[in-house]
Amino acid sequence: DIQMTQSPSSLSASVGDRVTITCRASQGIGSDLEWYQQKPGKAPQRLIFGASSLQSGVPSRFSGTGSGTEFTLTISSLQPEDLATYYCLQDHIYPWTFGQGTKVDIK
Amino acid sequence: QVQLVQSGAEVKKPGASVKVSCKASGYTFTGYFLHWVRQAPGQGLEWMGRVNSNSGGTNIAQQFQGRVTLTRDTSISTAYMELTSLTSDDTAVYYCTRVDHWGQGTRVTVSS
């Protein structure tokens, strides 16, 4: 199985800060990487697919980059409503696998 | 609009089985795979498997093989996830998802 390793596991940042979350795959997955946001008590919501394509309706402050084994999710200007846990998911090969999550707190 | 509506919360005893349903609407049911993901309390997301809503073919994560059955009924646009031989480790919220849309989740509690 492909292992997905996210870092950091948690972070605290101020409103307006630029936030970066990294996801590393244990083997190459091309651009078959998605990012999800999960707010407390809610179902996850897809932010990014194909490593860098923004899901319809998602604010443009979210962006994704990377290919192969290294991927990044960036929030260009953190907003209070971005308090959530973020997960990467590889959909390159079954079984699909998630990263362990990054919890984002607002200072 | 696309909606995935799941069945209600379940409480089961160890050793029992549970079957969760996921009714789809707002799109052509057979045009998309449906995946099942679970989340234990305070834990991350775990992909369980997927069903091809058209053919019925499945892929199941190895740790669930032999205990999970994924099926669908195209006549009512509904997918099902059945998990057998439940233990307390199966206590979790179970989601069906088209990846771009998610069900609301079904809480399954396994307790004696």
PDB file of C-alpha atoms in Angstrom:
ATOM      1  CA  ASP A   1       0.000   0.000   0.000  1.00  0.00           C
ATOM      2  CA  ILE A   2       1.106   3.595  -0.622  1.00  0.00           C
ATOM      3  CA  GLN A   3       1.789   5.435   2.635  1.00  0.00           C
ATOM      4  CA  MET A   4       0.926   9.132   2.813  1.00  0.00           C
ATOM      5  CA  THR A   5       2.826  11.203   5.380  1.00  0.00           C
ATOM      6  CA  GLN A   6       1.565  14.701   6.241  1.00  0.00           C
ATOM      7  CA  SER A   7       3.425  17.416   8.079  1.00  0.00           C
ATOM      8  CA  PRO A   8       2.984  19.092  10.393  1.00  0.00           C
ATOM      9  CA  SER A   9       0.403  17.149  12.384  1.00  0.00           C
ATOM     10  CA  SER A  10      -0.883  20.426  13.795  1.00  0.00           C
ATOM     11  CA  LEU A  11      -0.229  24.138  13.507  1.00  0.00           C
ATOM     12  CA  SER A  12      -1.458  27.394  14.952  1.00  0.00           C
ATOM     13  CA  ALA A  13      -1.478  30.547  12.860  1.00  0.00           C
ATOM     14  CA  SER A  14      -2.971  34.027  12.870  1.00  0.00           C
ATOM     15  CA  VAL A  15      -5.671  35.364  10.599  1.00  0.00           C
ATOM     16  CA  GLY A  16      -4.010  36.566   7.416  1.00  0.00           C
ATOM     17  CA  ASP A  17      -1.028  34.224   7.682  1.00  0.00           C
ATOM     18  CA  ARG A  18       0.148  32.034   4.841  1.00  0.00           C
ATOM     19  CA  VAL A  19      -0.149  28.370   5.808  1.00  0.00           C
ATOM     20  CA  THR A  20       1.538  25.426   4.094  1.00  0.00           C
ATOM     21  CA  ILE A  21       0.853  21.731   4.633  1.00  0.00           C
ATOM     22  CA  THR A  22       2.989  19.035   3.046  1.00  0.00           C
ATOM     23  CA  CYS A  23       2.102  15.494   2.016  1.00  0.00           C
ATOM     24  CA  ARG A  24       4.682  12.927   0.955  1.00  0.00           C
ATOM     25  CA  ALA A  25       3.848   9.652  -0.818  1.00  0.00           C
ATOM     26  CA  SER A  26       5.913   6.518  -0.259  1.00  0.00           C
ATOM     27  CA  GLN A  27       6.058   6.023  -4.036  1.00  0.00           C
ATOM     28  CA  GLY A  28       5.285   8.118  -7.076  1.00  0.00           C
ATOM     29  CA  ILE A  29       1.612   8.861  -7.688  1.00  0.00           C
ATOM     30  CA  GLY A  30       1.835  11.349 -10.536  1.00  0.00           C
ATOM     31  CA  SER A  31      -0.750  14.038  -9.867  1.00  0.00           C
ATOM     32  CA  ASP A  32      -3.309  11.681  -8.327  1.00  0.00           C
ATOM     33  CA  LEU A  33      -3.601  13.607  -5.069  1.00  0.00           C
ATOM     34  CA  GLU A  34      -6.595  15.265  -3.439  1.00  0.00           C
ATOM     35  CA  TRP A  35      -6.909  17.555  -0.437  1.00  0.00           C
ATOM     36  CA  TYR A  36      -9.871  17.574   1.938  1.00  0.00           C
ATOM     37  CA  GLN A  37     -11.004  19.908   4.692  1.00  0.00           C
ATOM     38  CA  GLN A  38     -12.944  18.538   7.635  1.00  0.00           C
ATOM     39  CA  LYS A  39     -14.542  20.944  10.084  1.00  0.00           C
ATOM     40  CA  PRO A  40     -15.438  19.663  13.572  1.00  0.00           C
ATOM     41  CA  GLY A  41     -18.471  17.381  13.497  1.00  0.00           C
ATOM     42  CA  LYS A  42     -18.863  17.606   9.722  1.00  0.00           C
ATOM     43  CA  ALA A  43     -18.179  15.412   6.720  1.00  0.00           C
ATOM     44  CA  PRO A  44     -15.002  16.144   4.758  1.00  0.00           C
ATOM     45  CA  GLN A  45     -15.151  18.454   1.757  1.00  0.00           C
ATOM     46  CA  ARG A  46     -12.863  18.242  -1.234  1.00  0.00           C
ATOM     47  CA  LEU A  47     -10.700  21.301  -1.828  1.00  0.00           C
ATOM     48  CA  ILE A  48      -8.258  20.178  -4.504  1.00  0.00           C
ATOM     49  CA  PHE A  49      -8.132  17.314  -7.011  1.00  0.00           C
ATOM     50  CA  GLY A  50      -5.470  16.288  -9.495  1.00  0.00           C
ATOM     51  CA  ALA A  51      -2.917  17.853  -7.100  1.00  0.00           C
ATOM     52  CA  SER A  52      -3.662  21.419  -8.219  1.00  0.00           C
ATOM     53  CA  SER A  53      -7.224  21.780  -9.532  1.00  0.00           C
ATOM     54  CA  LEU A  54      -9.537  23.807  -7.304  1.00  0.00           C
ATOM     55  CA  GLN A  55     -12.901  22.214  -6.535  1.00  0.00           C
ATOM     56  CA  SER A  56     -15.817  24.356  -7.684  1.00  0.00           C
ATOM     57  CA  GLY A  57     -16.969  26.714  -4.951  1.00  0.00           C
ATOM     58  CA  VAL A  58     -13.740  26.568  -2.949  1.00  0.00           C
ATOM     59  CA  PRO A  59     -12.161  29.970  -2.180  1.00  0.00           C
ATOM     60  CA  SER A  60      -9.154  30.876  -4.300  1.00  0.00           C
ATOM     61  CA  ARG A  61      -6.954  31.302  -1.205  1.00  0.00           C
ATOM     62  CA  PHE A  62      -6.585  27.511  -1.301  1.00  0.00           C
ATOM     63  CA  SER A  63      -4.066  26.095  -3.775  1.00  0.00           C
ATOM     64  CA  GLY A  64      -2.235  22.838  -4.350  1.00  0.00           C
ATOM     65  CA  THR A  65       1.065  22.020  -5.991  1.00  0.00           C
ATOM     66  CA  GLY A  66       3.301  19.036  -6.525  1.00  0.00           C
ATOM     67  CA  SER A  67       3.671  15.784  -8.402  1.00  0.00           C
ATOM     68  CA  GLY A  68       5.349  12.437  -7.933  1.00  0.00           C
ATOM     69  CA  THR A  69       5.928  12.110  -4.206  1.00  0.00           C
ATOM     70  CA  GLU A  70       5.832  15.662  -2.782  1.00  0.00           C
ATOM     71  CA  PHE A  71       2.677  17.762  -2.543  1.00  0.00           C
ATOM     72  CA  THR A  72       1.703  20.996  -0.856  1.00  0.00           C
ATOM     73  CA  LEU A  73      -1.547  22.625   0.172  1.00  0.00           C
ATOM     74  CA  THR A  74      -1.305  26.366   0.723  1.00  0.00           C
ATOM     75  CA  ILE A  75      -3.789  28.739   2.311  1.00  0.00           C
ATOM     76  CA  SER A  76      -2.626  32.153   1.148  1.00  0.00           C
ATOM     77  CA  SER A  77      -4.392  34.173   3.832  1.00  0.00           C
ATOM     78  CA  LEU A  78      -5.822  32.196   6.735  1.00  0.00           C
ATOM     79  CA  GLN A  79      -9.407  33.015   7.685  1.00  0.00           C
ATOM     80  CA  PRO A  80     -11.281  32.149  10.894  1.00  0.00           C
ATOM     81  CA  GLU A  81     -13.522  29.733   9.003  1.00  0.00           C
ATOM     82  CA  ASP A  82     -10.458  27.710   7.945  1.00  0.00           C
ATOM     83  CA  LEU A  83     -10.240  26.160  11.405  1.00  0.00           C
ATOM     84  CA  ALA A  84     -10.327  22.478  10.453  1.00  0.00           C
ATOM     85  CA  THR A  85      -8.330  19.317   9.917  1.00  0.00           C
ATOM     86  CA  TYR A  86      -6.860  18.850   6.451  1.00  0.00           C
ATOM     87  CA  TYR A  87      -6.190  15.485   4.822  1.00  0.00           C
ATOM     88  CA  CYS A  88      -4.421  14.427   1.661  1.00  0.00           C
ATOM     89  CA  LEU A  89      -5.617  11.379  -0.259  1.00  0.00           C
ATOM     90  CA  GLN A  90      -3.862   9.432  -2.996  1.00  0.00           C
ATOM     91  CA  ASP A  91      -6.242   8.095  -5.636  1.00  0.00           C
ATOM     92  CA  HIS A  92      -3.503   6.667  -7.840  1.00  0.00           C
ATOM     93  CA  ILE A  93      -3.951   3.036  -6.947  1.00  0.00           C
ATOM     94  CA  TYR A  94      -6.181   0.907  -4.732  1.00  0.00           C
ATOM     95  CA  PRO A  95      -6.292   0.862  -1.804  1.00  0.00           C
ATOM     96  CA  TRP A  96      -6.640   4.621  -1.673  1.00  0.00           C
ATOM     97  CA  THR A  97      -4.849   6.003   1.362  1.00  0.00           C
ATOM     98  CA  PHE A  98      -5.195   9.169   3.418  1.00  0.00           C
ATOM     99  CA  GLY A  99      -2.549  11.129   5.235  1.00  0.00           C
ATOM    100  CA  GLN A 100      -2.933  11.252   9.005  1.00  0.00           C
ATOM    101  CA  GLY A 101      -4.273  14.801   8.954  1.00  0.00           C
ATOM    102  CA  THR A 102      -3.110  18.311   9.888  1.00  0.00           C
ATOM    103  CA  LYS A 103      -5.127  20.198  12.477  1.00  0.00           C
ATOM    104  CA  VAL A 104      -5.142  23.961  11.864  1.00  0.00           C
ATOM    105  CA  ASP A 105      -5.928  26.258  14.786  1.00  0.00           C
ATOM    106  CA  ILE A 106      -6.389  30.002  14.741  1.00  0.00           C
ATOM    107  CA  LYS A 107      -4.228  31.957  17.195  1.00  0.00           C
TER     108      LYS A 107
ATOM    109  CA  GLN B   1     -28.277  19.058  -6.644  1.00  0.00           C
ATOM    110  CA  VAL B   2     -26.204  16.016  -5.796  1.00  0.00           C
ATOM    111  CA  GLN B   3     -27.154  14.449  -2.472  1.00  0.00           C
ATOM    112  CA  LEU B   4     -26.029  11.344  -0.646  1.00  0.00           C
ATOM    113  CA  VAL B   5     -28.316  10.528   2.268  1.00  0.00           C
ATOM    114  CA  GLN B   6     -27.244   7.803   4.654  1.00  0.00           C
ATOM    115  CA  SER B   7     -29.225   5.666   7.061  1.00  0.00           C
ATOM    116  CA  GLY B   8     -29.409   6.470  10.748  1.00  0.00           C
ATOM    117  CA  ALA B   9     -27.167   5.691  13.673  1.00  0.00           C
ATOM    118  CA  GLU B  10     -26.774   2.096  14.804  1.00  0.00           C
ATOM    119  CA  VAL B  11     -25.851   0.441  18.090  1.00  0.00           C
ATOM    120  CA  LYS B  12     -24.653  -3.123  17.788  1.00  0.00           C
ATOM    121  CA  LYS B  13     -23.275  -5.807  20.064  1.00  0.00           C
ATOM    122  CA  PRO B  14     -19.867  -7.376  19.444  1.00  0.00           C
ATOM    123  CA  GLY B  15     -20.067 -10.130  16.862  1.00  0.00           C
ATOM    124  CA  ALA B  16     -23.094  -8.636  15.139  1.00  0.00           C
ATOM    125  CA  SER B  17     -23.311  -7.145  11.642  1.00  0.00           C
ATOM    126  CA  VAL B  18     -24.384  -3.728  10.421  1.00  0.00           C
ATOM    127  CA  LYS B  19     -25.639  -2.601   7.035  1.00  0.00           C
ATOM    128  CA  VAL B  20     -25.485   1.080   6.153  1.00  0.00           C
ATOM    129  CA  SER B  21     -27.328   2.513   3.171  1.00  0.00           C
ATOM    130  CA  CYS B  22     -26.508   5.527   1.019  1.00  0.00           C
ATOM    131  CA  LYS B  23     -29.252   6.906  -1.227  1.00  0.00           C
ATOM    132  CA  ALA B  24     -28.067   9.040  -4.111  1.00  0.00           C
ATOM    133  CA  SER B  25     -30.006  11.731  -5.927  1.00  0.00           C
ATOM    134  CA  GLY B  26     -29.399  14.605  -8.295  1.00  0.00           C
ATOM    135  CA  TYR B  27     -27.188  12.723 -10.748  1.00  0.00           C
ATOM    136  CA  THR B  28     -26.996   9.545 -12.817  1.00  0.00           C
ATOM    137  CA  PHE B  29     -26.309   6.925 -10.167  1.00  0.00           C
ATOM    138  CA  THR B  30     -24.556   4.468 -12.489  1.00  0.00           C
ATOM    139  CA  GLY B  31     -22.127   7.099 -13.732  1.00  0.00           C
ATOM    140  CA  TYR B  32     -19.993   7.257 -10.610  1.00  0.00           C
ATOM    141  CA  PHE B  33     -18.197   4.932  -8.220  1.00  0.00           C
ATOM    142  CA  LEU B  34     -19.177   5.225  -4.569  1.00  0.00           C
ATOM    143  CA  HIS B  35     -16.547   4.894  -1.878  1.00  0.00           C
ATOM    144  CA  TRP B  36     -16.845   4.132   1.820  1.00  0.00           C
ATOM    145  CA  VAL B  37     -14.649   5.868   4.379  1.00  0.00           C
ATOM    146  CA  ARG B  38     -14.744   5.544   8.131  1.00  0.00           C
ATOM    147  CA  GLN B  39     -13.509   7.664  11.016  1.00  0.00           C
ATOM    148  CA  ALA B  40     -13.052   6.296  14.520  1.00  0.00           C
ATOM    149  CA  PRO B  41     -13.564   8.754  17.389  1.00  0.00           C
ATOM    150  CA  GLY B  42     -10.782  11.334  17.422  1.00  0.00           C
ATOM    151  CA  GLN B  43      -8.986   9.600  14.579  1.00  0.00           C
ATOM    152  CA  GLY B  44      -8.288  10.215  10.890  1.00  0.00           C
ATOM    153  CA  LEU B  45     -10.026   9.060   7.748  1.00  0.00           C
ATOM    154  CA  GLU B  46      -9.738   5.439   6.584  1.00  0.00           C
ATOM    155  CA  TRP B  47     -10.681   4.306   3.081  1.00  0.00           C
ATOM    156  CA  MET B  48     -12.591   1.024   3.184  1.00  0.00           C
ATOM    157  CA  GLY B  49     -13.465   0.306  -0.426  1.00  0.00           C
ATOM    158  CA  ARG B  50     -15.520   1.272  -3.446  1.00  0.00           C
ATOM    159  CA  VAL B  51     -18.308  -0.068  -5.593  1.00  0.00           C
ATOM    160  CA  ASN B  52     -18.736   0.500  -9.299  1.00  0.00           C
ATOM    161  CA  SER B  53     -22.348   1.653  -9.267  1.00  0.00           C
ATOM    162  CA  ASN B  54     -22.818   0.426 -12.853  1.00  0.00           C
ATOM    163  CA  SER B  55     -21.250  -3.037 -12.824  1.00  0.00           C
ATOM    164  CA  GLY B  56     -21.296  -3.744  -9.097  1.00  0.00           C
ATOM    165  CA  GLY B  57     -17.574  -4.520  -9.094  1.00  0.00           C
ATOM    166  CA  THR B  58     -15.713  -3.727  -5.911  1.00  0.00           C
ATOM    167  CA  ASN B  59     -12.278  -3.003  -4.469  1.00  0.00           C
ATOM    168  CA  ILE B  60     -11.935  -3.571  -0.742  1.00  0.00           C
ATOM    169  CA  ALA B  61      -9.012  -2.554   1.474  1.00  0.00           C
ATOM    170  CA  GLN B  62      -7.150  -5.622   2.646  1.00  0.00           C
ATOM    171  CA  GLN B  63      -7.853  -5.013   6.327  1.00  0.00           C
ATOM    172  CA  PHE B  64     -11.581  -5.307   5.626  1.00  0.00           C
ATOM    173  CA  GLN B  65     -11.558  -8.187   3.170  1.00  0.00           C
ATOM    174  CA  GLY B  66     -13.784 -11.009   4.369  1.00  0.00           C
ATOM    175  CA  ARG B  67     -15.799  -8.667   6.624  1.00  0.00           C
ATOM    176  CA  VAL B  68     -17.032  -5.943   4.286  1.00  0.00           C
ATOM    177  CA  THR B  69     -19.521  -6.339   1.453  1.00  0.00           C
ATOM    178  CA  LEU B  70     -20.311  -3.429  -0.842  1.00  0.00           C
ATOM    179  CA  THR B  71     -23.423  -3.649  -2.977  1.00  0.00           C
ATOM    180  CA  ARG B  72     -25.815  -1.371  -4.836  1.00  0.00           C
ATOM    181  CA  ASP B  73     -29.373  -1.377  -6.078  1.00  0.00           C
ATOM    182  CA  THR B  74     -29.551   0.680  -9.258  1.00  0.00           C
ATOM    183  CA  SER B  75     -33.373   0.620  -9.245  1.00  0.00           C
ATOM    184  CA  ILE B  76     -33.422   2.840  -6.161  1.00  0.00           C
ATOM    185  CA  SER B  77     -30.019   4.556  -6.589  1.00  0.00           C
ATOM    186  CA  THR B  78     -28.771   3.193  -3.295  1.00  0.00           C
ATOM    187  CA  ALA B  79     -25.444   1.737  -2.208  1.00  0.00           C
ATOM    188  CA  TYR B  80     -24.888  -0.447   0.833  1.00  0.00           C
ATOM    189  CA  MET B  81     -21.967  -1.259   3.110  1.00  0.00           C
ATOM    190  CA  GLU B  82     -22.270  -4.343   5.307  1.00  0.00           C
ATOM    191  CA  LEU B  83     -19.673  -4.993   7.996  1.00  0.00           C
ATOM    192  CA  THR B  84     -19.709  -8.277   9.900  1.00  0.00           C
ATOM    193  CA  SER B  85     -18.095  -9.663  13.075  1.00  0.00           C
ATOM    194  CA  LEU B  86     -18.151  -6.253  14.714  1.00  0.00           C
ATOM    195  CA  THR B  87     -15.765  -5.371  17.541  1.00  0.00           C
ATOM    196  CA  SER B  88     -15.365  -2.212  19.582  1.00  0.00           C
ATOM    197  CA  ASP B  89     -12.661  -1.162  17.101  1.00  0.00           C
ATOM    198  CA  ASP B  90     -15.406  -0.768  14.496  1.00  0.00           C
ATOM    199  CA  THR B  91     -17.041   2.045  16.463  1.00  0.00           C
ATOM    200  CA  ALA B  92     -16.833   4.921  14.013  1.00  0.00           C
ATOM    201  CA  VAL B  93     -18.667   7.268  11.695  1.00  0.00           C
ATOM    202  CA  TYR B  94     -19.072   5.665   8.280  1.00  0.00           C
ATOM    203  CA  TYR B  95     -19.313   7.871   5.192  1.00  0.00           C
ATOM    204  CA  CYS B  96     -20.285   7.140   1.631  1.00  0.00           C
ATOM    205  CA  THR B  97     -18.749   9.492  -0.887  1.00  0.00           C
ATOM    206  CA  ARG B  98     -18.576  10.241  -4.566  1.00  0.00           C
ATOM    207  CA  VAL B  99     -15.353  12.063  -3.556  1.00  0.00           C
ATOM    208  CA  ASP B 100     -16.761  15.422  -4.678  1.00  0.00           C
ATOM    209  CA  HIS B 101     -19.864  14.896  -2.548  1.00  0.00           C
ATOM    210  CA  TRP B 102     -20.203  13.136   0.791  1.00  0.00           C
ATOM    211  CA  GLY B 103     -23.017  11.646   2.799  1.00  0.00           C
ATOM    212  CA  GLN B 104     -23.727  13.026   6.233  1.00  0.00           C
ATOM    213  CA  GLY B 105     -22.167  10.019   7.932  1.00  0.00           C
ATOM    214  CA  THR B 106     -23.643   7.151   9.928  1.00  0.00           C
ATOM    215  CA  ARG B 107     -22.467   6.611  13.492  1.00  0.00           C
ATOM    216  CA  VAL B 108     -22.023   2.941  14.357  1.00  0.00           C
ATOM    217  CA  THR B 109     -21.409   2.117  18.002  1.00  0.00           C
ATOM    218  CA  VAL B 110     -20.337  -1.372  19.010  1.00  0.00           C
ATOM    219  CA  SER B 111     -20.876  -2.043  22.679  1.00  0.00           C
ATOM    220  CA  SER B 112     -21.886  -4.932  24.881  1.00  0.00           C
TER     221      SER B 112
END
